[in-house]
């Protein structure tokens, strides 16, 4: 009976386990996660902070699902050593996990830039359930918050804090919100819509330092302005969690280098999701992680699948506003486009040689999935 060890219980690891079970009904699957919850939605963490979701509402796969799939899930457990020669891993309690095939799906970690004072009390990132729990607790007694980063998570987290009654200022390094998903005109409309909900922004702004003694009292910008804050949230992106790959001496760049089968350079070791880098790319987004997990799991169980690079896309609500973005967004309006725009709507199809290669949909995302398929050539 083949032994599979999966390190990480996010979308990549969970999808891989599900795929392994499809191809191998008898194999022994063990999943190890530092998280205390089974597979849950990180996208819903701001809802938890806002009090709109409880812990149970975050969880995507309940304990019974793992039992039904005959997957042995170890939560609250950290793998601290891997001996690939012996095909064995050891956790922080000294327990050993023998394996024939190993998948590293350890995800990503929050990136906090080297800003002076970022180690003070009431300075947070929001990546895990534990992060959300601590942030929610601190927000209960806070009045003023500064969110550093105007990306998707930053705006959603800011919205959660506003719902808890805080005055919130979002500081964004770029001159527009959502620089990866929106062009200038779309971002300007989104800004106006969010300001109507109580958001305040500082765009094209750089953080000089977090002020205060032991706990934060404010955020000083390079312009000299000091924003009052008794809570600061850094939402400045993520980086691949390379702690375990480093122990195995795997080839890494921004992530673990993998081929189209999600194989690393070490026989019997796969990587998928935010920790993996294929063909120089690592978007750290859900659809990519899910597909990489599927391919990795199938191949670990003896199938022959190859990962096809996906079109980066996002479809969600930002502070209750429907937003979809995919492919080439043409931020400088240099390409052909079809545009529909009003005070509450912005829909842009980007074209090249008559073919749709990207889109932005704000306020109305109907038809988004079909457009993404078109962009992908499907």
Coordinates of C-alpha atoms in Angstrom, one line a residue:
X1 CA 0.0 0.0 0.0
X2 CA 1.5 3.3 -1.1
X3 CA 2.0 6.1 1.5
X4 CA 1.3 9.7 0.5
X5 CA 2.3 12.6 2.7
X6 CA 0.9 16.1 2.0
X7 CA 2.3 19.0 3.9
X8 CA -0.3 21.8 3.8
X9 CA -4.1 21.8 4.0
X10 CA -5.0 24.6 1.7
X11 CA -6.7 24.4 -1.6
X12 CA -3.7 22.8 -3.3
X13 CA -3.1 20.1 -0.7
X14 CA -6.8 19.3 -0.3
X15 CA -7.4 19.1 -4.0
X16 CA -4.3 16.9 -4.4
X17 CA -5.6 14.5 -1.6
X18 CA -9.0 14.3 -3.3
X19 CA -7.4 13.5 -6.7
X20 CA -5.1 10.9 -5.2
X21 CA -8.1 9.1 -3.7
X22 CA -9.8 9.1 -7.1
X23 CA -6.9 7.2 -8.6
X24 CA -5.8 5.2 -5.6
X25 CA -8.6 3.9 -3.4
X26 CA -6.3 1.9 -1.1
X27 CA -3.3 4.2 -0.5
X28 CA -2.6 5.8 2.9
X29 CA -3.0 9.6 2.7
X30 CA -1.7 11.7 5.5
X31 CA -2.1 15.5 5.6
X32 CA -0.2 17.7 8.1
X33 CA -1.1 21.3 8.7
X34 CA 0.1 24.0 11.1
X35 CA -3.3 25.4 11.0
X36 CA -5.8 24.4 13.8
X37 CA -8.7 24.3 11.4
X38 CA -9.3 21.9 8.5
X39 CA -9.5 23.4 5.0
X40 CA -11.1 26.8 5.3
X41 CA -11.7 29.9 3.1
X42 CA -9.1 32.6 3.5
X43 CA -11.3 34.8 1.3
X44 CA -13.8 34.8 4.2
X45 CA -11.4 35.9 6.9
X46 CA -12.5 39.6 6.6
X47 CA -16.1 38.4 7.2
X48 CA -14.9 36.7 10.4
X49 CA -13.2 39.9 11.5
X50 CA -16.4 41.9 10.8
X51 CA -18.5 39.4 12.8
X52 CA -20.3 38.2 9.7
X53 CA -19.0 34.7 9.9
X54 CA -18.2 32.4 12.7
X55 CA -15.4 29.8 12.8
X56 CA -17.6 27.0 11.5
X57 CA -18.7 29.3 8.6
X58 CA -15.1 29.5 7.4
X59 CA -14.6 25.7 7.1
X60 CA -15.0 24.3 3.6
X61 CA -14.2 20.6 4.4
X62 CA -15.6 19.3 7.7
X63 CA -14.0 16.5 9.7
X64 CA -16.5 14.0 8.2
X65 CA -15.2 14.7 4.7
X66 CA -11.7 13.5 5.7
X67 CA -13.1 10.4 7.3
X68 CA -15.2 9.7 4.2
X69 CA -12.1 10.1 2.0
X70 CA -10.0 8.0 4.4
X71 CA -7.5 10.9 4.8
X72 CA -5.6 11.2 8.1
X73 CA -5.5 14.9 8.9
X74 CA -3.1 16.2 11.5
X75 CA -3.9 19.9 12.4
X76 CA -1.9 22.1 14.7
X77 CA 1.2 20.2 13.6
X78 CA 4.4 21.4 12.1
X79 CA 6.9 19.4 10.1
X80 CA 10.3 20.3 11.3
X81 CA 12.5 17.8 9.5
X82 CA 12.4 15.7 6.3
X83 CA 14.9 12.9 5.6
X84 CA 14.2 12.1 2.0
X85 CA 16.8 9.4 1.9
X86 CA 14.8 7.5 4.6
X87 CA 11.5 8.8 3.1
X88 CA 10.4 10.1 6.5
X89 CA 9.3 13.4 8.0
X90 CA 9.3 14.4 11.7
X91 CA 6.9 16.8 13.3
X92 CA 7.4 19.2 16.3
X93 CA 6.2 16.5 18.7
X94 CA 8.7 13.9 17.4
X95 CA 6.2 11.9 15.5
X96 CA 7.5 10.3 12.3
X97 CA 5.6 10.1 8.9
X98 CA 7.0 7.6 6.4
X99 CA 6.1 8.2 2.8
X100 CA 6.6 7.0 -0.7
X101 CA 5.4 10.3 -2.3
X102 CA 5.6 13.7 -0.8
X103 CA 3.7 16.8 -1.7
X104 CA 4.8 20.2 -0.4
X105 CA 1.8 22.5 -0.4
X106 CA 2.8 24.8 2.4
X107 CA 1.4 27.8 0.8
X108 CA 2.6 31.4 1.3
X109 CA 3.2 33.8 4.2
X110 CA 2.4 37.5 4.5
X111 CA 5.0 39.9 3.3
X112 CA 5.6 42.8 5.6
X113 CA 8.1 45.3 4.2
X114 CA 11.0 46.5 6.4
X115 CA 9.2 49.5 7.8
X116 CA 10.5 50.9 11.0
X117 CA 8.1 50.1 13.9
X118 CA 6.3 47.2 12.1
X119 CA 7.1 45.0 15.2
X120 CA 5.0 47.1 17.6
X121 CA 1.9 45.9 19.4
X122 CA -1.4 46.0 17.4
X123 CA 0.4 45.7 14.1
X124 CA -1.1 42.8 12.1
X125 CA -1.1 40.9 8.8
X126 CA -4.1 38.8 7.7
X127 CA -3.3 35.5 6.2
X128 CA -4.5 32.8 8.7
X129 CA -7.4 32.1 11.0
X130 CA -5.2 32.9 13.9
X131 CA -4.3 36.3 12.3
X132 CA -8.1 37.0 11.9
X133 CA -8.8 36.0 15.5
X134 CA -6.2 38.3 16.9
X135 CA -7.2 41.2 14.5
X136 CA -10.9 40.8 15.5
X137 CA -10.0 41.0 19.2
X138 CA -7.8 44.1 18.8
X139 CA -10.4 45.8 16.6
X140 CA -13.0 45.5 19.4
X141 CA -11.3 48.2 21.4
X142 CA -9.6 50.2 18.6
X143 CA -10.9 53.5 17.1
X144 CA -8.5 54.4 14.2
X145 CA -7.0 51.9 11.8
X146 CA -4.5 52.3 8.9
X147 CA -4.5 49.5 6.3
X148 CA -1.2 49.6 4.3
X149 CA -2.0 48.1 0.9
X150 CA -4.9 48.8 -1.5
X151 CA -5.1 45.4 -3.0
X152 CA -8.1 43.0 -2.8
X153 CA -7.4 41.7 0.7
X154 CA -6.5 45.2 2.0
X155 CA -9.8 46.6 0.8
X156 CA -11.8 43.7 2.1
X157 CA -10.1 44.0 5.5
X158 CA -10.6 47.7 5.6
X159 CA -14.3 47.1 4.9
X160 CA -14.5 44.7 7.8
X161 CA -12.9 47.2 10.2
X162 CA -15.3 49.9 9.0
X163 CA -18.2 47.6 9.7
X164 CA -16.8 47.2 13.3
X165 CA -17.1 51.0 13.7
X166 CA -13.4 52.0 13.1
X167 CA -12.2 55.0 11.2
X168 CA -10.1 53.5 8.4
X169 CA -7.5 55.0 6.1
X170 CA -6.0 52.8 3.3
X171 CA -2.5 53.7 2.2
X172 CA -1.5 52.5 -1.3
X173 CA 2.0 52.8 -2.8
X174 CA 0.6 52.9 -6.4
X175 CA -1.5 55.8 -7.7
X176 CA -4.6 53.7 -8.0
X177 CA -6.4 51.0 -6.1
X178 CA -6.1 47.3 -7.2
X179 CA -3.2 48.0 -9.5
X180 CA -3.1 44.3 -10.6
X181 CA -6.8 44.2 -11.4
X182 CA -7.9 47.7 -12.4
X183 CA -7.0 50.4 -14.9
X184 CA -6.9 54.1 -14.0
X185 CA -10.6 54.8 -14.9
X186 CA -12.0 51.7 -13.3
X187 CA -9.9 52.3 -10.1
X188 CA -11.1 55.9 -9.9
X189 CA -14.7 54.8 -10.1
X190 CA -14.1 52.1 -7.4
X191 CA -12.5 54.7 -5.2
X192 CA -15.5 57.0 -5.4
X193 CA -17.9 54.1 -4.6
X194 CA -15.8 53.0 -1.6
X195 CA -15.5 56.6 -0.3
X196 CA -19.3 56.7 -0.2
X197 CA -19.1 53.7 2.2
X198 CA -16.7 55.5 4.6
X199 CA -13.3 54.6 3.2
X200 CA -10.5 57.1 3.2
X201 CA -7.5 56.8 1.0
X202 CA -3.9 58.0 0.6
X203 CA -2.7 57.0 -2.9
X204 CA 0.7 57.2 -4.4
X205 CA 1.9 57.2 -0.7
X206 CA 4.8 55.4 1.0
X207 CA 5.0 54.5 4.6
X208 CA 8.0 55.9 6.5
X209 CA 7.4 54.4 9.9
X210 CA 4.9 53.1 12.4
X211 CA 5.0 55.4 15.4
X212 CA 4.5 54.7 19.1
X213 CA 6.4 53.0 22.0
X214 CA 5.3 49.4 22.7
X215 CA 2.0 49.8 20.8
X216 CA 1.2 51.7 17.6
X217 CA -0.1 55.2 17.9
X218 CA 0.2 56.2 14.2
X219 CA 1.6 55.8 10.7
X220 CA 4.0 58.4 9.3
X221 CA 4.1 58.7 5.5
X222 CA 7.0 59.9 3.4
X223 CA 5.1 63.1 2.8
X224 CA 5.4 63.9 6.5
X225 CA 1.7 63.3 7.3
X226 CA 1.0 61.3 10.4
X227 CA -2.1 59.2 10.4
X228 CA -3.5 58.4 13.9
X229 CA -3.8 54.7 14.5
X230 CA -4.2 52.3 17.4
X231 CA -4.3 49.4 14.9
X232 CA -2.3 48.8 11.7
X233 CA -2.8 46.1 9.2
X234 CA -0.2 45.4 6.5
X235 CA -1.7 43.9 3.4
X236 CA 1.3 44.1 1.2
X237 CA 1.2 40.8 -0.6
X238 CA 2.5 37.3 0.1
X239 CA 5.6 35.3 -0.5
X240 CA 6.0 31.5 -1.0
X241 CA 6.6 29.7 2.3
X242 CA 10.1 28.2 1.5
X243 CA 11.0 27.0 5.0
X244 CA 10.5 23.3 4.2
X245 CA 11.8 23.4 0.7
X246 CA 15.0 24.9 2.2
X247 CA 15.4 21.9 4.4
X248 CA 15.3 19.6 1.4
X249 CA 17.7 21.8 -0.6
X250 CA 15.2 22.0 -3.5
X251 CA 15.8 24.4 -6.3
X252 CA 13.9 27.6 -5.6
X253 CA 13.4 31.1 -7.0
X254 CA 10.2 32.9 -5.9
X255 CA 8.9 29.5 -5.2
X256 CA 9.9 25.8 -5.6
X257 CA 10.7 25.2 -9.2
X258 CA 8.4 22.5 -10.7
X259 CA 7.8 21.1 -14.1
X260 CA 4.4 20.7 -15.8
X261 CA 3.7 17.6 -13.8
X262 CA 4.4 19.5 -10.6
X263 CA 7.5 17.5 -10.0
X264 CA 10.5 19.1 -8.2
X265 CA 14.1 18.2 -9.0
X266 CA 14.0 15.5 -6.3
X267 CA 12.5 12.2 -7.2
X268 CA 9.2 11.5 -5.4
X269 CA 8.7 15.1 -4.3
X270 CA 6.1 17.3 -5.7
X271 CA 5.1 20.9 -5.0
X272 CA 1.8 22.8 -5.8
X273 CA 0.0 26.0 -5.0
X274 CA 1.5 29.2 -3.6
X275 CA 4.8 27.5 -2.8
X276 CA 5.4 26.3 -6.3
X277 CA 6.7 28.2 -9.4
X278 CA 6.1 26.9 -12.9
X279 CA 7.5 28.4 -16.0
X280 CA 8.7 31.4 -14.1
X281 CA 5.3 32.3 -12.8
X282 CA 3.7 32.2 -9.4
X283 CA 0.4 34.1 -9.2
X284 CA -0.5 32.9 -5.7
X285 CA -4.2 32.8 -6.5
X286 CA -6.8 30.2 -5.8
X287 CA -7.6 28.9 -9.4
X288 CA -3.9 28.3 -10.0
X289 CA -3.4 26.4 -6.7
X290 CA -6.4 24.3 -7.2
X291 CA -5.4 23.2 -10.7
X292 CA -1.8 22.5 -9.6
X293 CA -3.1 20.5 -6.7
X294 CA -5.2 18.4 -9.1
X295 CA -2.3 17.7 -11.4
X296 CA 0.1 16.9 -8.6
X297 CA -2.3 14.5 -6.9
X298 CA -3.1 12.7 -10.1
X299 CA 0.5 12.2 -11.0
X300 CA 1.5 11.1 -7.4
X301 CA -1.1 8.3 -7.9
X302 CA 0.4 7.2 -11.2
X303 CA -1.6 9.3 -13.8
X304 CA 0.0 11.5 -16.4
X305 CA -1.3 15.0 -16.2
X306 CA 0.3 18.3 -17.1
X307 CA -0.5 21.8 -15.8
X308 CA -1.4 24.4 -18.3
X309 CA -0.7 27.9 -17.2
X310 CA -4.0 29.7 -16.4
X311 CA -5.2 33.2 -17.2
X312 CA -4.9 35.1 -14.0
X313 CA -8.4 36.1 -12.9
X314 CA -10.4 37.3 -9.9
X315 CA -14.1 37.5 -9.4
X316 CA -15.4 38.5 -6.0
X317 CA -17.1 41.3 -4.1
X318 CA -15.1 44.2 -2.8
X319 CA -17.0 45.9 0.1
X320 CA -20.2 44.5 -1.5
X321 CA -19.3 45.7 -5.0
X322 CA -19.1 43.1 -7.7
X323 CA -15.7 42.9 -9.4
X324 CA -14.2 40.7 -12.0
X325 CA -10.8 41.0 -13.7
X326 CA -8.9 38.7 -16.0
X327 CA -6.0 38.6 -18.4
X328 CA -4.6 41.8 -19.9
X329 CA -6.2 44.9 -18.3
X330 CA -4.4 47.4 -20.5
X331 CA -3.9 50.0 -17.6
X332 CA -2.7 52.7 -20.0
X333 CA -5.4 52.3 -22.6
X334 CA -3.1 51.4 -25.4
X335 CA -5.1 48.6 -26.9
X336 CA -8.4 48.2 -28.7
X337 CA -11.4 48.0 -26.2
X338 CA -15.1 47.8 -25.9
X339 CA -16.2 50.1 -23.0
X340 CA -19.4 50.5 -21.0
X341 CA -19.3 53.1 -18.2
X342 CA -21.7 54.9 -15.8
X343 CA -21.6 56.2 -12.2
X344 CA -22.0 52.7 -10.9
X345 CA -20.7 50.5 -13.7
X346 CA -17.4 49.9 -15.6
X347 CA -17.1 47.1 -18.1
X348 CA -14.1 46.9 -20.4
X349 CA -13.2 44.2 -22.9
X350 CA -9.6 44.5 -24.0
X351 CA -8.9 43.2 -27.6
X352 CA -5.9 42.6 -29.8
X353 CA -6.3 41.8 -33.4
X354 CA -10.0 41.5 -32.8
X355 CA -9.6 38.8 -30.1
X356 CA -10.6 39.4 -26.4
X357 CA -7.4 39.1 -24.3
X358 CA -8.6 40.7 -21.0
X359 CA -11.5 42.3 -19.1
X360 CA -12.5 44.5 -16.2
X361 CA -16.0 44.3 -14.8
X362 CA -17.0 46.6 -12.0
X363 CA -20.6 46.8 -10.7
X364 CA -21.8 44.0 -13.0
X365 CA -19.9 40.7 -13.5
X366 CA -22.5 38.9 -15.6
X367 CA -20.9 36.8 -18.3
X368 CA -17.5 37.0 -16.6
X369 CA -16.8 33.2 -16.7
X370 CA -17.6 33.0 -20.4
X371 CA -15.2 35.9 -21.1
X372 CA -12.5 34.2 -19.1
X373 CA -13.0 31.0 -21.2
X374 CA -12.7 33.2 -24.4
X375 CA -9.5 34.7 -23.1
X376 CA -8.1 31.2 -22.4
X377 CA -9.0 30.1 -25.9
X378 CA -11.6 27.6 -24.6

